[in-house]
Coordinates of C-alpha atoms in Angstrom, one line a residue:
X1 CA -39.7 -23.7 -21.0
X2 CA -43.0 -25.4 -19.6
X3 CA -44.4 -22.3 -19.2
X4 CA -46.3 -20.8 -22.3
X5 CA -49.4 -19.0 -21.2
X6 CA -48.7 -17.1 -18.0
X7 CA -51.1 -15.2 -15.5
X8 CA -49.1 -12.5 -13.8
X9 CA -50.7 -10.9 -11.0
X10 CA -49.6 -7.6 -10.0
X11 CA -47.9 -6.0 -12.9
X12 CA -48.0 -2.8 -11.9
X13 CA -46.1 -3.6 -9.0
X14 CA -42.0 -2.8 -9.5
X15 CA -42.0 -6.9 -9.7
X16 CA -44.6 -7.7 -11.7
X17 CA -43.7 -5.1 -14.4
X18 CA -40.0 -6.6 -14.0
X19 CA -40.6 -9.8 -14.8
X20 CA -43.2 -9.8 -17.7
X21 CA -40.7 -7.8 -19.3
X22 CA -38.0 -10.2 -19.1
X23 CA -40.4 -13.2 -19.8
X24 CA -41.3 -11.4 -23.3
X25 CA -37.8 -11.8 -24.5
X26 CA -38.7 -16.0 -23.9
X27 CA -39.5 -17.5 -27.7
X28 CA -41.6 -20.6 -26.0
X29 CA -43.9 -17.9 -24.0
X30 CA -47.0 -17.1 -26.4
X31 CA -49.3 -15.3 -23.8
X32 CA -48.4 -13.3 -20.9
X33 CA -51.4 -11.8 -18.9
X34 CA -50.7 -9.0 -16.2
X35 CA -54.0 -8.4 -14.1
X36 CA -53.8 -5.7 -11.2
X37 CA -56.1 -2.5 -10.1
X38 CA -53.7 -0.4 -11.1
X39 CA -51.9 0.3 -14.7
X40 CA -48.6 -1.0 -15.7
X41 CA -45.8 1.6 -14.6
X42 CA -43.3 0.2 -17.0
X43 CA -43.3 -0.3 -20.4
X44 CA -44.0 -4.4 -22.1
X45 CA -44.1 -5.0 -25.3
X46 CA -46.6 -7.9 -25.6
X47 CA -48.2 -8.3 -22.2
X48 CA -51.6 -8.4 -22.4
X49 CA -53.1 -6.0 -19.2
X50 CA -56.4 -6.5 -17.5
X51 CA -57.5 -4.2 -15.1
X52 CA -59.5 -6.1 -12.7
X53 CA -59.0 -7.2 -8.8
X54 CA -58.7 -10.5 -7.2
X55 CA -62.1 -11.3 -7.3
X56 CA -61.6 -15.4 -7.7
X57 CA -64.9 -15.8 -10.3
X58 CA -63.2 -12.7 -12.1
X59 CA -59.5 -14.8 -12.5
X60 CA -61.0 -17.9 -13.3
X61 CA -62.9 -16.6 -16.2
X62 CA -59.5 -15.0 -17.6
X63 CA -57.4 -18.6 -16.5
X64 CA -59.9 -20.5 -18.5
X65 CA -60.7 -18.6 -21.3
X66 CA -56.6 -17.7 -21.8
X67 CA -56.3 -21.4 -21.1
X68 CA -53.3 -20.4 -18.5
X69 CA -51.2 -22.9 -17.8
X70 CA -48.5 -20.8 -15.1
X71 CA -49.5 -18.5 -12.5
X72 CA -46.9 -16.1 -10.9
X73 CA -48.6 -14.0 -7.7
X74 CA -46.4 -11.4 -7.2
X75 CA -48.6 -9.3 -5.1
X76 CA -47.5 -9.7 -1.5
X77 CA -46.8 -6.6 0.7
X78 CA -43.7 -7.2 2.6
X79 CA -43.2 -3.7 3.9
X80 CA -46.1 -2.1 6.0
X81 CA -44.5 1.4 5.7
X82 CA -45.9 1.3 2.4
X83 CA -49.7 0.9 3.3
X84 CA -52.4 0.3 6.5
X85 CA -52.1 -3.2 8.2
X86 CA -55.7 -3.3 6.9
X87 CA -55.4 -2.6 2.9
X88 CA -52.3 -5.2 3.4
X89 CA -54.1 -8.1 5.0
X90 CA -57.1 -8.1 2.5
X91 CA -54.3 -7.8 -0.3
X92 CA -51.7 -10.3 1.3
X93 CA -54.3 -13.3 2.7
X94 CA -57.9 -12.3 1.1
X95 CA -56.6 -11.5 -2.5
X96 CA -53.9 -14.8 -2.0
X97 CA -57.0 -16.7 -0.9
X98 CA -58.9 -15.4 -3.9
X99 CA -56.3 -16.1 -6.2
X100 CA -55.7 -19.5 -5.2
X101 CA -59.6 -19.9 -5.4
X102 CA -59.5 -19.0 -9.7
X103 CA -56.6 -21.4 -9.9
X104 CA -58.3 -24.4 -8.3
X105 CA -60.8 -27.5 -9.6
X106 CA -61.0 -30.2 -11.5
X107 CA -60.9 -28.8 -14.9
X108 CA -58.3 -25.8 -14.3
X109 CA -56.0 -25.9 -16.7
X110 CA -53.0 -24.3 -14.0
X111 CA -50.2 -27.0 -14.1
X112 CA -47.7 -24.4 -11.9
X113 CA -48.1 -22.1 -9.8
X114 CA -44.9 -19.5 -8.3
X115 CA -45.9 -17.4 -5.6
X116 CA -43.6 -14.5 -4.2
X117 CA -43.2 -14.7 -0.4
X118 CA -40.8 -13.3 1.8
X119 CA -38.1 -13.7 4.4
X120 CA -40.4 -12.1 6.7
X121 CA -42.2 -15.4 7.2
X122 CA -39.2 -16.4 9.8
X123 CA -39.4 -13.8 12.0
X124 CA -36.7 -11.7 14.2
X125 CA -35.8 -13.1 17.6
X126 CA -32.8 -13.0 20.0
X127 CA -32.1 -16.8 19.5
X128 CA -32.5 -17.5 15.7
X129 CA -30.1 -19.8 13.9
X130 CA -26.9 -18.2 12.2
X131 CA -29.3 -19.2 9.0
X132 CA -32.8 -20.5 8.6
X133 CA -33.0 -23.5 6.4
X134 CA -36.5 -24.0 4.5
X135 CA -36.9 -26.9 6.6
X136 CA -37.6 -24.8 9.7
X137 CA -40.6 -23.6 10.8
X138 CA -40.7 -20.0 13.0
X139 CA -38.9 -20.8 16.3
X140 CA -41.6 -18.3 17.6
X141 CA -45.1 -17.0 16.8
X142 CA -45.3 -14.3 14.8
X143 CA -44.9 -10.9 16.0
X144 CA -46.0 -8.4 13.4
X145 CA -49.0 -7.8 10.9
X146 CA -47.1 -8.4 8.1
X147 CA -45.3 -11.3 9.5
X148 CA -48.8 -12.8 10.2
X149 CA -49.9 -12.1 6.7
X150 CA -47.0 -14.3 5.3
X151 CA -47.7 -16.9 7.6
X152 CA -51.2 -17.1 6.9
X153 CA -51.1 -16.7 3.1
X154 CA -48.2 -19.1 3.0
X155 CA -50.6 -21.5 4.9
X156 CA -53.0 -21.4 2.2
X157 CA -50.8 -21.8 -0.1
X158 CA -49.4 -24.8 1.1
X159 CA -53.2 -26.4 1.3
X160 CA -53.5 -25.5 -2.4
X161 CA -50.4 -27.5 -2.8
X162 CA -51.9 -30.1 -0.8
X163 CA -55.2 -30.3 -2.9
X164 CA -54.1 -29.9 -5.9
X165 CA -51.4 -33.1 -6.7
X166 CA -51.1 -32.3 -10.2
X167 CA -50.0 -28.7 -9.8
X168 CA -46.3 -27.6 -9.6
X169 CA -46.4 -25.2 -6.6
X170 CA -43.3 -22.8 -6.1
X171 CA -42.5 -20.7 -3.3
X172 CA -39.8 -17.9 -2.7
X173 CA -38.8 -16.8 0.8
X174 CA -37.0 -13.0 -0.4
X175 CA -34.1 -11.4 1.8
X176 CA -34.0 -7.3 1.7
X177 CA -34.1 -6.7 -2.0
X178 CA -31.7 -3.6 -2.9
X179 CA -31.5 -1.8 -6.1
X180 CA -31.0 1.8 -7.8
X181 CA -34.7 1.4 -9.1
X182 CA -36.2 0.3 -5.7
X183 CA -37.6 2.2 -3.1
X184 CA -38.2 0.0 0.9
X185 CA -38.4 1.2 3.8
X186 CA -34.7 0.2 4.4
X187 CA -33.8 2.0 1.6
X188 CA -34.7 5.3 2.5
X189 CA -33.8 4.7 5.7
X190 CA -30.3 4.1 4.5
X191 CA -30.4 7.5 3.0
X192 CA -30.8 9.5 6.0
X193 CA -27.9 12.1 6.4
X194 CA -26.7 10.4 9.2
X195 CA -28.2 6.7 10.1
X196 CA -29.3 6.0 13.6
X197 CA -28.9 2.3 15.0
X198 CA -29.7 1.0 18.3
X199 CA -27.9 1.2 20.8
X200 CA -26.0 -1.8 22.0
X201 CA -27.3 -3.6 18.8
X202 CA -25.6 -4.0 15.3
X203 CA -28.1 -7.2 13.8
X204 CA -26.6 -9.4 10.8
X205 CA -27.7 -8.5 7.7
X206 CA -28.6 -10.4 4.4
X207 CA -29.5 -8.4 0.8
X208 CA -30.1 -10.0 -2.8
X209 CA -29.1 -7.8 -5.4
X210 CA -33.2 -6.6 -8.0
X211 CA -31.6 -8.4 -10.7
X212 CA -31.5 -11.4 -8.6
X213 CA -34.5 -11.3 -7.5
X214 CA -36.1 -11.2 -10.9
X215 CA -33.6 -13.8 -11.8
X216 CA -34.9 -16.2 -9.5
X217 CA -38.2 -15.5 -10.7
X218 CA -37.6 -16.3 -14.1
X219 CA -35.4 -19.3 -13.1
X220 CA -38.7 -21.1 -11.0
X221 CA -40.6 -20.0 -14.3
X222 CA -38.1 -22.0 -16.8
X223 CA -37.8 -25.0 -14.7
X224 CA -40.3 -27.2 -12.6
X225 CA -38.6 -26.7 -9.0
X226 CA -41.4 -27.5 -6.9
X227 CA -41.3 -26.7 -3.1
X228 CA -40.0 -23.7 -0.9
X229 CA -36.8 -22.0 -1.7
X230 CA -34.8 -19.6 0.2
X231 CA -33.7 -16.4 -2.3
X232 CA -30.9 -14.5 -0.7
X233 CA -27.4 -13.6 -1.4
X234 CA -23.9 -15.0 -0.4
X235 CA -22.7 -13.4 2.7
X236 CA -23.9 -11.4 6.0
X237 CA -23.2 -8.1 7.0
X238 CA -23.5 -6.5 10.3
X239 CA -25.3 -3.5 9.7
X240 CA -22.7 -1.2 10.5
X241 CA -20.6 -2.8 7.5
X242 CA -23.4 -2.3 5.2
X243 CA -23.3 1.5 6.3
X244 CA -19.6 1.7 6.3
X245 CA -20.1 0.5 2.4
X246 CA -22.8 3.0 1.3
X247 CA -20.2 6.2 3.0
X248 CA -22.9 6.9 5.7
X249 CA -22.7 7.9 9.0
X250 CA -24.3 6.0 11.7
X251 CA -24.7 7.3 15.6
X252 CA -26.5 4.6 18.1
X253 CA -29.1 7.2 18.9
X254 CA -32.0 4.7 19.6
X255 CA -32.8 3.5 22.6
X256 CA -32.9 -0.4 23.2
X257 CA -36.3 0.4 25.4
X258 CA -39.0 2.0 23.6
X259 CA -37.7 1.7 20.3
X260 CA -40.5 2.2 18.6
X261 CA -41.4 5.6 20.1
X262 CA -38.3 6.6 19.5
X263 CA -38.3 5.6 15.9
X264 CA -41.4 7.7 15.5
X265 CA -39.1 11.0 15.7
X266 CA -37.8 9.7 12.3
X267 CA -41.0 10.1 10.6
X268 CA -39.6 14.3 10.4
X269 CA -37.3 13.0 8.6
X270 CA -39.5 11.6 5.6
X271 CA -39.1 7.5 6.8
X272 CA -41.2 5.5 8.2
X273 CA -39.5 2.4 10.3
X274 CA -42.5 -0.1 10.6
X275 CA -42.9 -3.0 13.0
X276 CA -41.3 -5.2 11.0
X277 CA -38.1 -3.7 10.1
X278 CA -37.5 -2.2 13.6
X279 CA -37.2 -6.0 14.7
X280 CA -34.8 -6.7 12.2
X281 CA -32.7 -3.2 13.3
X282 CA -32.2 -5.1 16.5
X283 CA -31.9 -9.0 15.8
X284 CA -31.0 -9.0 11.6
X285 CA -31.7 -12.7 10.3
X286 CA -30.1 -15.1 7.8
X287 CA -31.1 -17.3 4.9
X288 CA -29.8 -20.7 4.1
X289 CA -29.9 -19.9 -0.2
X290 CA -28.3 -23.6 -0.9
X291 CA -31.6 -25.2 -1.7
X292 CA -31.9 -22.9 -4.9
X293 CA -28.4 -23.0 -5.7
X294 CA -28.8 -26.7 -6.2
X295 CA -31.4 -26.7 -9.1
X296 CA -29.0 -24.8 -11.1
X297 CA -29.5 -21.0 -10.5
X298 CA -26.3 -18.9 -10.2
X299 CA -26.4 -15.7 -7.8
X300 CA -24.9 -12.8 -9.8
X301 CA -23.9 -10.5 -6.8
X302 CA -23.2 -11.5 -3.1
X303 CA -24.9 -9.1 -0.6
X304 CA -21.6 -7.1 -0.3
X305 CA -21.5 -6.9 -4.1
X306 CA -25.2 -5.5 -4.5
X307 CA -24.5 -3.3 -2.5
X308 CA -21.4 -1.6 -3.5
X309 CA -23.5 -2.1 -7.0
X310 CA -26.0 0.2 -5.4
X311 CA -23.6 2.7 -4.0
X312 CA -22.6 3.3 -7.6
X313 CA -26.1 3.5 -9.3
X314 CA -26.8 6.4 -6.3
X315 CA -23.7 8.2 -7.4
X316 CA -24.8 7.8 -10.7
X317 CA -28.0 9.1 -10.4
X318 CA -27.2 12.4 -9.1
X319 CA -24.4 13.0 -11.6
X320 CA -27.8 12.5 -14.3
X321 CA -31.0 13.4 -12.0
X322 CA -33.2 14.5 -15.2
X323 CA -34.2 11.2 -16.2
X324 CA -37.1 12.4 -18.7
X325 CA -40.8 12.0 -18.4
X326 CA -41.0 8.9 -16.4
X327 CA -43.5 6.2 -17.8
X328 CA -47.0 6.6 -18.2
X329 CA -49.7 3.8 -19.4
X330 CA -52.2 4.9 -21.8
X331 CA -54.3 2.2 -23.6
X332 CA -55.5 3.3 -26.7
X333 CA -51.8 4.3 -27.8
X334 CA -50.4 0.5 -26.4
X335 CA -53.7 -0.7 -28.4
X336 CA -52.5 1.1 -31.4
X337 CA -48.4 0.2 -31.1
X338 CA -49.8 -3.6 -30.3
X339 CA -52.3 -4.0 -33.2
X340 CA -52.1 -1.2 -36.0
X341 CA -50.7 -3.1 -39.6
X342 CA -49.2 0.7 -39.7
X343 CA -46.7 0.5 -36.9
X344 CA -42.9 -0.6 -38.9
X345 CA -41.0 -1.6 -36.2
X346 CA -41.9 -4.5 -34.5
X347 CA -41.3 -5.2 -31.0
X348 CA -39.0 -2.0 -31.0
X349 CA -40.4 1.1 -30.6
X350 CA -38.9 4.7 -31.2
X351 CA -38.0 6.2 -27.9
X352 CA -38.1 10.1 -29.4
X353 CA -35.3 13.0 -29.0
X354 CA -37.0 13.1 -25.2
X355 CA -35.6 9.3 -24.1
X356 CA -32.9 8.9 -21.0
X357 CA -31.4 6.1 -19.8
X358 CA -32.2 4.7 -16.2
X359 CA -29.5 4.7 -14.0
X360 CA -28.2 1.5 -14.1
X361 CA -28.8 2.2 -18.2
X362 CA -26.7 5.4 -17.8
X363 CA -23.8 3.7 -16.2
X364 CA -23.5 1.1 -18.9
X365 CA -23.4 3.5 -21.6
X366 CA -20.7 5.4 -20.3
X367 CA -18.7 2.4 -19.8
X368 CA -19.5 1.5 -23.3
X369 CA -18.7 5.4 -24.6
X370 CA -15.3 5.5 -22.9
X371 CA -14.2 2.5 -24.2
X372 CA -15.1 3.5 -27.7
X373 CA -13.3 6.7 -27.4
X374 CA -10.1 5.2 -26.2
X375 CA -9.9 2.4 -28.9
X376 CA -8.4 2.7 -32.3
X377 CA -11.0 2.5 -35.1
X378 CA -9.3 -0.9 -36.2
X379 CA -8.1 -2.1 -32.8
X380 CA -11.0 -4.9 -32.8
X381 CA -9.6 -6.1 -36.1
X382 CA -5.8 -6.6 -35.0
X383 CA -4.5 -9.8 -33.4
X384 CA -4.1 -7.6 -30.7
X385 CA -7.4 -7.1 -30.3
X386 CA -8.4 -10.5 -30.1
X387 CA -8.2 -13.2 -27.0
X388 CA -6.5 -16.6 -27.9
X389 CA -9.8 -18.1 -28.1
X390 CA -11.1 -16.0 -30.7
X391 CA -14.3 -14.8 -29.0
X392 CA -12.8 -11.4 -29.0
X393 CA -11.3 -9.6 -26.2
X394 CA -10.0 -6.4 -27.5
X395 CA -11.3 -2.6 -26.2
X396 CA -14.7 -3.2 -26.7
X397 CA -15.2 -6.6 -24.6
X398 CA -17.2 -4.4 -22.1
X399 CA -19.6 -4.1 -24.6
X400 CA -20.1 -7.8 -24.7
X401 CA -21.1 -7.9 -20.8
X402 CA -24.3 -6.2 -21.8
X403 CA -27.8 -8.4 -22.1
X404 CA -29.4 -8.3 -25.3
X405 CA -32.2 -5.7 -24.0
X406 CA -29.7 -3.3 -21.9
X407 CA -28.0 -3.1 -25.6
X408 CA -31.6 -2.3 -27.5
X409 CA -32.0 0.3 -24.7
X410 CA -29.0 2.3 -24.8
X411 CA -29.1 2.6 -28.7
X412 CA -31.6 5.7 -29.3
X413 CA -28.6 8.4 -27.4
X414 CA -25.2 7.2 -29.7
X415 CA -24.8 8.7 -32.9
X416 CA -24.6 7.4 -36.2
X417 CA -20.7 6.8 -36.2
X418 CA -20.7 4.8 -32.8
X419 CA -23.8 2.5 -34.0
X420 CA -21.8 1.2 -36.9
X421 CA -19.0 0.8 -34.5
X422 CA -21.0 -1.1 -32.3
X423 CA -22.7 -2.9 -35.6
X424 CA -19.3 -4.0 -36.9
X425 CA -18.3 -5.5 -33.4
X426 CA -21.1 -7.0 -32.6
X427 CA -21.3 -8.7 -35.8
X428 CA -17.6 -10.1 -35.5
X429 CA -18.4 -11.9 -31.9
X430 CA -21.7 -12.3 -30.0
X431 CA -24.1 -11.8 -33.4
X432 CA -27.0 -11.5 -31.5
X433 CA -29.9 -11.2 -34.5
X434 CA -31.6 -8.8 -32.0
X435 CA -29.0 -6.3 -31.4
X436 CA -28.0 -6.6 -34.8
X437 CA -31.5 -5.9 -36.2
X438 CA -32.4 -3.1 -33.2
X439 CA -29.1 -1.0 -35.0
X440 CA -29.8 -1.7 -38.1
X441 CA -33.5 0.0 -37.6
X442 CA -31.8 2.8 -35.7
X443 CA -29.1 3.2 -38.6
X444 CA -32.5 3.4 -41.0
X445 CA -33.9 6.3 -38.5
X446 CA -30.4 8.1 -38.4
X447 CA -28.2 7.3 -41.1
X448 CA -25.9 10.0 -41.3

């Protein structure tokens, strides 16, 4: 990786926080830097946090002095239901503008820059292309604030790019992003009792699975893939099918004049359909994601896959609603767990008798539970247990499909006897150091 001392704007953002948490498990990254006005909602390890705003003199102090060779803006505000068309545009173009701003001159020492964007910078219209390749521009000016915002912050982005020869500039056009931890407009919009659509319309529809997304990020991060990529999944729905897969009922009770009045009676219902969305209700849209296939990045989910992935985690989640005390940033105690010569354990911290797994942590563990209650205690050392190949197939091979960190973070609820279980497997096949070191500390906190 290129990529050793990162600027990431927006890490309180559900993005931001994702991303610096999977760039800290990157040996070759010594500094990552999260600036944003608000705190961190999730919890990093070593990323540095800065509270400031996107005041350019402000950023170029901190690129300079951090000598920062990558920036990733992951700012943007794709969905206006979330804030005015105001407090978007001075975030979306001013803060981009500012941004670009701290990056720039003759002695920056910026040599790439990623910048989150969004499919929104295409636009809805009766006569779009079955796909938009990244070669076309918008068939039609742009409609909404939002959709104006990309354009224009895109714009500037591209005469940063322009200006600055020597500087690896990135961009990623998003589809709908859909996930148990997310929360869109089209989200809670599919979670209405029963779904209206519009009548006499049922639009083509295009999602890319969180981990995906974050994927993506980290793949334009690890490898110098200038230019502007298309980021969605394999497949299109009609909306309709994307309903029929979530078990919701739909009723065409919109109108096809007057939409937008009529999607203000939803607003009783707790969602909020902006602008934005209500074009993409009627027309849908498609992305061309071949251009990032070729550089080497391998989708995990197609859209009908994230989906059904996301029916689960909901199901999940209300079988396990009390999730604990959810995240809360405090800086004198990440001062302390950062710096203190008296903290033990580090990079791992103690997660207390309060901790609870996430939903998509939750479904995991049970998968790993059941398969250690139905296997003999000896059934991963018989050549029963064991694929041709040696790598180890036998009743815990589920337990293999888990990351390195989804491992780590399951570890605090099993008891004694299923952590030397796990130990003993994982020592026989994948070996990962970390795994076996995060038991191993847990076995010290718990051993009988």
């Amino acid at each position: 990786m290129d990529s050793r001392r990162i600027l990431l704007t927006g890490l309180s953002s559900y993005w931001g926080g994702r991303l610096a948490q999977v760039l800290e498990r990157h040996p070759g990254v010594e500094t990552i830097i999260g600036v944003d006005t608000r705190e961190p909602t999730l919890e990093l390890e070593r990323t540095e946090f800065v509270q400031v705003s996107t005041q350019h003199a402000l950023l170029r102090r901190i690129v300079d002095a951090a000598e920062i060779d990558t920036v990733i803006d992951t700012r943007l505000v794709v969905d206006s239901g979330t804030t005015s068309p105001r407090l978007a545009h001075e975030n979306n173009v001013i803060g981009t503008m500012n941004i670009l701003a701290g990056c720039s001159g003759p002695e920056t020492p910026v040599r790439k820059l990623v910048f989150k964007s969004s499919g929104h910078f295409y636009g809805c219209e009766q006569d779009d292309p079955s796909f938009f390749t990244e070669k076309m521009g918008r068939p039609h000016p742009a409609r909404t604030p939002i959709e104006k915002d990309i354009v224009e912050a895109e714009k500037a982005v591209r005469d940063f790019a322009e200006r600055n020869n020597d500087v690896s500039v990135t961009v990623l056009r998003f589809a709908n992003g859909i996930g148990a931890d997310l929360e869109t407009s089209h989200l809670r919009y599919f979670r209405l009792p029963v779904v209206p659509t519009i009548l006499g319309f049922d639009p083509r529809y295009q999602f890319i699975h969180d981990e995906d997304m974050v994927g993506a990020l980290e793949h334009v991060v690890s490898h110098d893939v200038p230019g502007v990529y298309n980021v969605a999944a394999d497949g299109v729905l009609a909306l309709t099918e994307v309903l029929d897969l979530l078990d919701k009922r739909w009723l065409p009770l919109l109108a096809p004049w007057g939409t937008g009045v009529s999607a203000l009676g939803m607003r009783a219902l707790g969602v909020r359909v902006p602008p934005e969305m209500l074009r993409q209700l009627r027309f849908g849209r498609g992305l061309d994601n071949r251009r990032l296939k070729a550089t080497g990045y391998a989708y995990r989910y197609t859209t009908r896959e994230a989906i059904e992935r996301y029916r689960e985690a909901q199901r999940v989640r209300r079988l396990g609603q009390n999730e604990g005390t959810p995240y809360r940033y405090e800086r004198e105690v990440e001062e302390f767990l950062r710096r203190s010569p008296s903290v033990r354990i580090e990079g791992q911290r103690s997660s207390g008798s309060g901790w609870q797994p996430s939903a998509r942590q939750l479904a995991d563990l049970q998968r790993v539970l059941a398969t250690l209650e139905a296997a003999p205690e000896d059934a991963a050392a018989t050549p029963e247990g064991r694929k041709p190949d040696g790598n180890g197939g036998g009743p815990l091979a589920a337990f293999e499909e888990l990351r390195a960190d989804e491992v780590i973070a399951i570890l605090p609820s099993l008891e004694p006897g299923d952590l030397r279980e796990l130990r003993r497997h994982e020592a026989e096949h994948s070996a990962r150091t970390t795994v076996l070191g995060a038991i191993d500390r847990a076995l010290e906190r718990r051993p009988s």
